[in-house]
Amino acid sequence: MSETSWFFGYGSLVNCHTHDYPDPKPTTLKGWRRRWVQTPVTKFCFLSANPIGQGAIDGLIARVPNDDWQALDIRETSYVRHPVGNLVDPPTMAEEIQAYSVPPKTYDITSEPKPILLSYLDVVLMGYDRVFGREGVTKFIHTTDSWERPILNDRSAPIYPRHQTLTPTDQVWIDELLKTMPSHLI
């Protein structure tokens, strides 16, 4: 099995309950920043990240077995994969580390702000909590832009395909966290 291709995930891919890629490891990507973006192809927004020169985002790297990117490319439809550098402590056997991002030229900036799916946000926040703890969740929020959009509460009928059922305790802390943010539930 090849160990040379790795991906860097900074959203739902941080939650290892959404995939089974081997050798996941927390790391930081320097010179990038996350943001909520929308495109014309979906009714909801999703996370993207782009190089900005300064800043850094925490995330997770994992190995792509046999350098087979096909399944991950399908999962990350609408994103473009490209090599990244500037990782803190990358695996020594990694010859290629790539991240997915939405090209800014495909952003839909003309329509009203599209909502963030709460089922998607739950998955991302739980992933960051499991990997980086509550402090990591706070850092995720502060290193992500465009929180001013609405959040669609779809927990009772989740739209996000990799949604997860929260424990009552997890639901309470996420709901309390949302009250402190500029977004609002709809």
PDB file of C-alpha atoms in Angstrom:
ATOM      1  CA  MET A   1       0.000   0.000   0.000  1.00  0.00           C
ATOM      2  CA  SER A   2       1.417   3.361  -0.985  1.00  0.00           C
ATOM      3  CA  GLU A   3       1.967   5.840   1.797  1.00  0.00           C
ATOM      4  CA  THR A   4       2.954   8.819  -0.303  1.00  0.00           C
ATOM      5  CA  SER A   5      -0.403  10.577  -0.932  1.00  0.00           C
ATOM      6  CA  TRP A   6      -2.176  12.375   1.893  1.00  0.00           C
ATOM      7  CA  PHE A   7      -5.039  14.854   2.133  1.00  0.00           C
ATOM      8  CA  PHE A   8      -5.490  17.792   4.454  1.00  0.00           C
ATOM      9  CA  GLY A   9      -9.062  18.213   5.690  1.00  0.00           C
ATOM     10  CA  TYR A  10     -10.285  21.330   7.485  1.00  0.00           C
ATOM     11  CA  GLY A  11     -14.056  20.735   7.832  1.00  0.00           C
ATOM     12  CA  SER A  12     -16.057  17.509   7.898  1.00  0.00           C
ATOM     13  CA  LEU A  13     -12.930  15.485   7.039  1.00  0.00           C
ATOM     14  CA  VAL A  14     -11.617  16.319  10.522  1.00  0.00           C
ATOM     15  CA  ASN A  15     -14.435  14.120  11.836  1.00  0.00           C
ATOM     16  CA  CYS A  16     -13.089  10.582  11.422  1.00  0.00           C
ATOM     17  CA  HIS A  17     -16.629   9.223  11.825  1.00  0.00           C
ATOM     18  CA  THR A  18     -17.287  10.490   8.258  1.00  0.00           C
ATOM     19  CA  HIS A  19     -14.506   8.468   6.608  1.00  0.00           C
ATOM     20  CA  ASP A  20     -12.116   5.590   7.120  1.00  0.00           C
ATOM     21  CA  TYR A  21      -8.900   6.990   5.662  1.00  0.00           C
ATOM     22  CA  PRO A  22      -5.883   5.572   7.533  1.00  0.00           C
ATOM     23  CA  ASP A  23      -3.338   7.267   9.746  1.00  0.00           C
ATOM     24  CA  PRO A  24      -5.267  10.447  10.601  1.00  0.00           C
ATOM     25  CA  LYS A  25      -3.140  13.030  12.345  1.00  0.00           C
ATOM     26  CA  PRO A  26      -3.928  16.571  13.519  1.00  0.00           C
ATOM     27  CA  THR A  27      -1.805  19.311  12.006  1.00  0.00           C
ATOM     28  CA  THR A  28      -1.853  22.972  11.030  1.00  0.00           C
ATOM     29  CA  LEU A  29      -1.725  24.470   7.544  1.00  0.00           C
ATOM     30  CA  LYS A  30       0.003  27.843   7.515  1.00  0.00           C
ATOM     31  CA  GLY A  31      -1.010  30.637   5.150  1.00  0.00           C
ATOM     32  CA  TRP A  32      -4.637  29.538   4.671  1.00  0.00           C
ATOM     33  CA  ARG A  33      -8.030  30.606   6.024  1.00  0.00           C
ATOM     34  CA  ARG A  34     -11.454  28.950   6.008  1.00  0.00           C
ATOM     35  CA  ARG A  35     -14.722  30.579   4.992  1.00  0.00           C
ATOM     36  CA  TRP A  36     -18.329  29.651   4.398  1.00  0.00           C
ATOM     37  CA  VAL A  37     -18.989  29.910   0.667  1.00  0.00           C
ATOM     38  CA  GLN A  38     -21.921  29.400  -1.664  1.00  0.00           C
ATOM     39  CA  THR A  39     -22.065  28.429  -5.307  1.00  0.00           C
ATOM     40  CA  PRO A  40     -24.919  28.338  -7.824  1.00  0.00           C
ATOM     41  CA  VAL A  41     -25.033  24.502  -7.733  1.00  0.00           C
ATOM     42  CA  THR A  42     -26.449  24.095  -4.216  1.00  0.00           C
ATOM     43  CA  LYS A  43     -29.037  25.719  -1.938  1.00  0.00           C
ATOM     44  CA  PHE A  44     -26.658  25.659   1.026  1.00  0.00           C
ATOM     45  CA  CYS A  45     -23.187  26.954   1.759  1.00  0.00           C
ATOM     46  CA  PHE A  46     -20.192  24.885   2.744  1.00  0.00           C
ATOM     47  CA  LEU A  47     -16.667  25.317   4.004  1.00  0.00           C
ATOM     48  CA  SER A  48     -13.781  26.163   1.766  1.00  0.00           C
ATOM     49  CA  ALA A  49     -10.247  27.330   2.417  1.00  0.00           C
ATOM     50  CA  ASN A  50      -7.892  29.360   0.334  1.00  0.00           C
ATOM     51  CA  PRO A  51      -4.331  30.603   0.614  1.00  0.00           C
ATOM     52  CA  ILE A  52      -4.170  34.091   2.084  1.00  0.00           C
ATOM     53  CA  GLY A  53      -0.488  34.528   2.815  1.00  0.00           C
ATOM     54  CA  GLN A  54      -0.942  34.848   6.577  1.00  0.00           C
ATOM     55  CA  GLY A  55      -2.895  32.945   9.160  1.00  0.00           C
ATOM     56  CA  ALA A  56      -3.212  29.224   9.799  1.00  0.00           C
ATOM     57  CA  ILE A  57      -5.935  26.626  10.126  1.00  0.00           C
ATOM     58  CA  ASP A  58      -5.981  23.420  12.102  1.00  0.00           C
ATOM     59  CA  GLY A  59      -7.110  20.267  10.403  1.00  0.00           C
ATOM     60  CA  LEU A  60      -6.402  16.612   9.890  1.00  0.00           C
ATOM     61  CA  ILE A  61      -4.207  14.808   7.424  1.00  0.00           C
ATOM     62  CA  ALA A  62      -4.773  11.194   6.458  1.00  0.00           C
ATOM     63  CA  ARG A  63      -3.314   8.801   3.931  1.00  0.00           C
ATOM     64  CA  VAL A  64      -4.973   8.110   0.592  1.00  0.00           C
ATOM     65  CA  PRO A  65      -4.437   4.340   0.150  1.00  0.00           C
ATOM     66  CA  ASN A  66      -2.760   3.320  -3.100  1.00  0.00           C
ATOM     67  CA  ASP A  67      -2.814   6.968  -4.209  1.00  0.00           C
ATOM     68  CA  ASP A  68      -6.460   6.377  -5.238  1.00  0.00           C
ATOM     69  CA  TRP A  69      -8.073   9.809  -5.087  1.00  0.00           C
ATOM     70  CA  GLN A  70     -11.279   8.806  -6.929  1.00  0.00           C
ATOM     71  CA  ALA A  71     -13.556   8.235  -3.907  1.00  0.00           C
ATOM     72  CA  LEU A  72     -12.360  11.390  -2.189  1.00  0.00           C
ATOM     73  CA  ASP A  73     -12.776  13.401  -5.407  1.00  0.00           C
ATOM     74  CA  ILE A  74     -16.390  12.189  -5.611  1.00  0.00           C
ATOM     75  CA  ARG A  75     -17.038  13.099  -1.973  1.00  0.00           C
ATOM     76  CA  GLU A  76     -15.551  16.554  -2.565  1.00  0.00           C
ATOM     77  CA  THR A  77     -17.544  17.371  -5.715  1.00  0.00           C
ATOM     78  CA  SER A  78     -17.483  21.126  -6.480  1.00  0.00           C
ATOM     79  CA  TYR A  79     -14.063  21.398  -4.873  1.00  0.00           C
ATOM     80  CA  VAL A  80     -10.738  21.470  -6.697  1.00  0.00           C
ATOM     81  CA  ARG A  81      -7.828  19.443  -5.325  1.00  0.00           C
ATOM     82  CA  HIS A  82      -4.352  20.940  -5.281  1.00  0.00           C
ATOM     83  CA  PRO A  83      -1.027  20.431  -3.492  1.00  0.00           C
ATOM     84  CA  VAL A  84      -0.380  22.247  -0.250  1.00  0.00           C
ATOM     85  CA  GLY A  85       2.781  22.978   1.650  1.00  0.00           C
ATOM     86  CA  ASN A  86       3.474  24.780   4.889  1.00  0.00           C
ATOM     87  CA  LEU A  87       2.131  21.991   7.088  1.00  0.00           C
ATOM     88  CA  VAL A  88       3.334  21.765  10.656  1.00  0.00           C
ATOM     89  CA  ASP A  89       5.013  18.392  11.191  1.00  0.00           C
ATOM     90  CA  PRO A  90       3.957  16.540   7.999  1.00  0.00           C
ATOM     91  CA  PRO A  91       4.506  12.762   7.830  1.00  0.00           C
ATOM     92  CA  THR A  92       8.013  11.966   6.614  1.00  0.00           C
ATOM     93  CA  MET A  93       6.700   9.484   4.032  1.00  0.00           C
ATOM     94  CA  ALA A  94       4.297  12.018   2.495  1.00  0.00           C
ATOM     95  CA  GLU A  95       5.436  12.940  -1.004  1.00  0.00           C
ATOM     96  CA  GLU A  96       2.123  14.603  -1.849  1.00  0.00           C
ATOM     97  CA  ILE A  97      -0.359  16.387   0.428  1.00  0.00           C
ATOM     98  CA  GLN A  98      -3.413  17.914  -1.201  1.00  0.00           C
ATOM     99  CA  ALA A  99      -6.393  19.920  -0.004  1.00  0.00           C
ATOM    100  CA  TYR A 100      -9.747  20.645  -1.573  1.00  0.00           C
ATOM    101  CA  SER A 101     -11.072  24.157  -1.990  1.00  0.00           C
ATOM    102  CA  VAL A 102     -13.835  25.865  -3.908  1.00  0.00           C
ATOM    103  CA  PRO A 103     -12.369  28.145  -6.576  1.00  0.00           C
ATOM    104  CA  PRO A 104     -13.331  31.756  -5.760  1.00  0.00           C
ATOM    105  CA  LYS A 105     -14.407  32.284  -9.381  1.00  0.00           C
ATOM    106  CA  THR A 106     -17.294  29.827  -8.741  1.00  0.00           C
ATOM    107  CA  TYR A 107     -18.652  31.612  -5.647  1.00  0.00           C
ATOM    108  CA  ASP A 108     -22.222  32.856  -5.889  1.00  0.00           C
ATOM    109  CA  ILE A 109     -21.929  36.384  -4.527  1.00  0.00           C
ATOM    110  CA  THR A 110     -25.017  37.800  -6.205  1.00  0.00           C
ATOM    111  CA  SER A 111     -27.787  36.008  -4.321  1.00  0.00           C
ATOM    112  CA  GLU A 112     -28.966  36.294  -0.735  1.00  0.00           C
ATOM    113  CA  PRO A 113     -26.776  34.452   1.778  1.00  0.00           C
ATOM    114  CA  LYS A 114     -27.493  30.744   1.644  1.00  0.00           C
ATOM    115  CA  PRO A 115     -27.751  28.943   4.992  1.00  0.00           C
ATOM    116  CA  ILE A 116     -25.291  26.672   6.723  1.00  0.00           C
ATOM    117  CA  LEU A 117     -26.836  23.262   7.395  1.00  0.00           C
ATOM    118  CA  LEU A 118     -26.847  22.589  11.127  1.00  0.00           C
ATOM    119  CA  SER A 119     -26.390  18.864  10.428  1.00  0.00           C
ATOM    120  CA  TYR A 120     -23.155  19.732   8.569  1.00  0.00           C
ATOM    121  CA  LEU A 121     -21.987  22.175  11.229  1.00  0.00           C
ATOM    122  CA  ASP A 122     -22.659  19.571  13.960  1.00  0.00           C
ATOM    123  CA  VAL A 123     -20.373  17.097  12.158  1.00  0.00           C
ATOM    124  CA  VAL A 124     -17.603  19.669  11.765  1.00  0.00           C
ATOM    125  CA  LEU A 125     -17.799  20.895  15.362  1.00  0.00           C
ATOM    126  CA  MET A 126     -17.869  17.346  16.749  1.00  0.00           C
ATOM    127  CA  GLY A 127     -14.811  16.476  14.661  1.00  0.00           C
ATOM    128  CA  TYR A 128     -12.907  19.476  15.998  1.00  0.00           C
ATOM    129  CA  ASP A 129     -13.999  18.678  19.554  1.00  0.00           C
ATOM    130  CA  ARG A 130     -12.792  15.065  19.255  1.00  0.00           C
ATOM    131  CA  VAL A 131      -9.449  16.004  17.712  1.00  0.00           C
ATOM    132  CA  PHE A 132      -8.619  19.408  19.246  1.00  0.00           C
ATOM    133  CA  GLY A 133     -10.990  19.727  22.230  1.00  0.00           C
ATOM    134  CA  ARG A 134     -13.265  22.670  23.034  1.00  0.00           C
ATOM    135  CA  GLU A 135     -10.335  25.058  22.654  1.00  0.00           C
ATOM    136  CA  GLY A 136      -9.923  23.725  19.105  1.00  0.00           C
ATOM    137  CA  VAL A 137     -13.606  24.372  18.397  1.00  0.00           C
ATOM    138  CA  THR A 138     -13.180  27.981  19.504  1.00  0.00           C
ATOM    139  CA  LYS A 139     -10.083  28.313  17.324  1.00  0.00           C
ATOM    140  CA  PHE A 140     -12.000  26.804  14.364  1.00  0.00           C
ATOM    141  CA  ILE A 141     -14.686  29.479  14.754  1.00  0.00           C
ATOM    142  CA  HIS A 142     -12.129  32.288  14.944  1.00  0.00           C
ATOM    143  CA  THR A 143     -10.238  31.052  11.870  1.00  0.00           C
ATOM    144  CA  THR A 144     -13.369  30.784   9.719  1.00  0.00           C
ATOM    145  CA  ASP A 145     -15.025  33.734   7.948  1.00  0.00           C
ATOM    146  CA  SER A 146     -18.615  34.487   6.861  1.00  0.00           C
ATOM    147  CA  TRP A 147     -20.482  33.383   9.999  1.00  0.00           C
ATOM    148  CA  GLU A 148     -23.083  36.109   9.458  1.00  0.00           C
ATOM    149  CA  ARG A 149     -25.295  33.841   7.361  1.00  0.00           C
ATOM    150  CA  PRO A 150     -28.309  31.896   8.687  1.00  0.00           C
ATOM    151  CA  ILE A 151     -28.054  28.342  10.015  1.00  0.00           C
ATOM    152  CA  LEU A 152     -30.828  25.989   8.896  1.00  0.00           C
ATOM    153  CA  ASN A 153     -31.879  23.720  11.762  1.00  0.00           C
ATOM    154  CA  ASP A 154     -32.282  20.430   9.905  1.00  0.00           C
ATOM    155  CA  ARG A 155     -31.454  18.123  12.843  1.00  0.00           C
ATOM    156  CA  SER A 156     -34.890  16.472  12.849  1.00  0.00           C
ATOM    157  CA  ALA A 157     -34.597  15.696   9.110  1.00  0.00           C
ATOM    158  CA  PRO A 158     -30.882  15.983   8.279  1.00  0.00           C
ATOM    159  CA  ILE A 159     -29.988  17.071   4.763  1.00  0.00           C
ATOM    160  CA  TYR A 160     -26.229  16.601   5.109  1.00  0.00           C
ATOM    161  CA  PRO A 161     -25.473  13.056   3.861  1.00  0.00           C
ATOM    162  CA  ARG A 162     -22.869  12.280   6.557  1.00  0.00           C
ATOM    163  CA  HIS A 163     -24.897  13.685   9.459  1.00  0.00           C
ATOM    164  CA  GLN A 164     -24.496  12.207  12.920  1.00  0.00           C
ATOM    165  CA  THR A 165     -26.795  11.887  15.881  1.00  0.00           C
ATOM    166  CA  LEU A 166     -25.596  14.005  18.773  1.00  0.00           C
ATOM    167  CA  THR A 167     -25.750  13.002  22.392  1.00  0.00           C
ATOM    168  CA  PRO A 168     -27.986  15.313  24.456  1.00  0.00           C
ATOM    169  CA  THR A 169     -24.846  16.733  26.110  1.00  0.00           C
ATOM    170  CA  ASP A 170     -23.209  17.489  22.756  1.00  0.00           C
ATOM    171  CA  GLN A 171     -26.387  19.079  21.429  1.00  0.00           C
ATOM    172  CA  VAL A 172     -26.582  21.377  24.466  1.00  0.00           C
ATOM    173  CA  TRP A 173     -22.985  22.634  24.188  1.00  0.00           C
ATOM    174  CA  ILE A 174     -23.292  23.200  20.427  1.00  0.00           C
ATOM    175  CA  ASP A 175     -26.614  25.029  20.874  1.00  0.00           C
ATOM    176  CA  GLU A 176     -25.063  27.210  23.595  1.00  0.00           C
ATOM    177  CA  LEU A 177     -22.074  27.919  21.343  1.00  0.00           C
ATOM    178  CA  LEU A 178     -24.366  28.969  18.488  1.00  0.00           C
ATOM    179  CA  LYS A 179     -25.980  31.585  20.733  1.00  0.00           C
ATOM    180  CA  THR A 180     -22.627  33.377  20.931  1.00  0.00           C
ATOM    181  CA  MET A 181     -22.143  33.607  17.173  1.00  0.00           C
ATOM    182  CA  PRO A 182     -23.344  36.174  14.626  1.00  0.00           C
ATOM    183  CA  SER A 183     -25.328  33.486  12.762  1.00  0.00           C
ATOM    184  CA  HIS A 184     -28.968  32.857  13.568  1.00  0.00           C
ATOM    185  CA  LEU A 185     -31.026  29.675  13.417  1.00  0.00           C
ATOM    186  CA  ILE A 186     -33.860  29.445  10.923  1.00  0.00           C
TER     187      ILE A 186
END
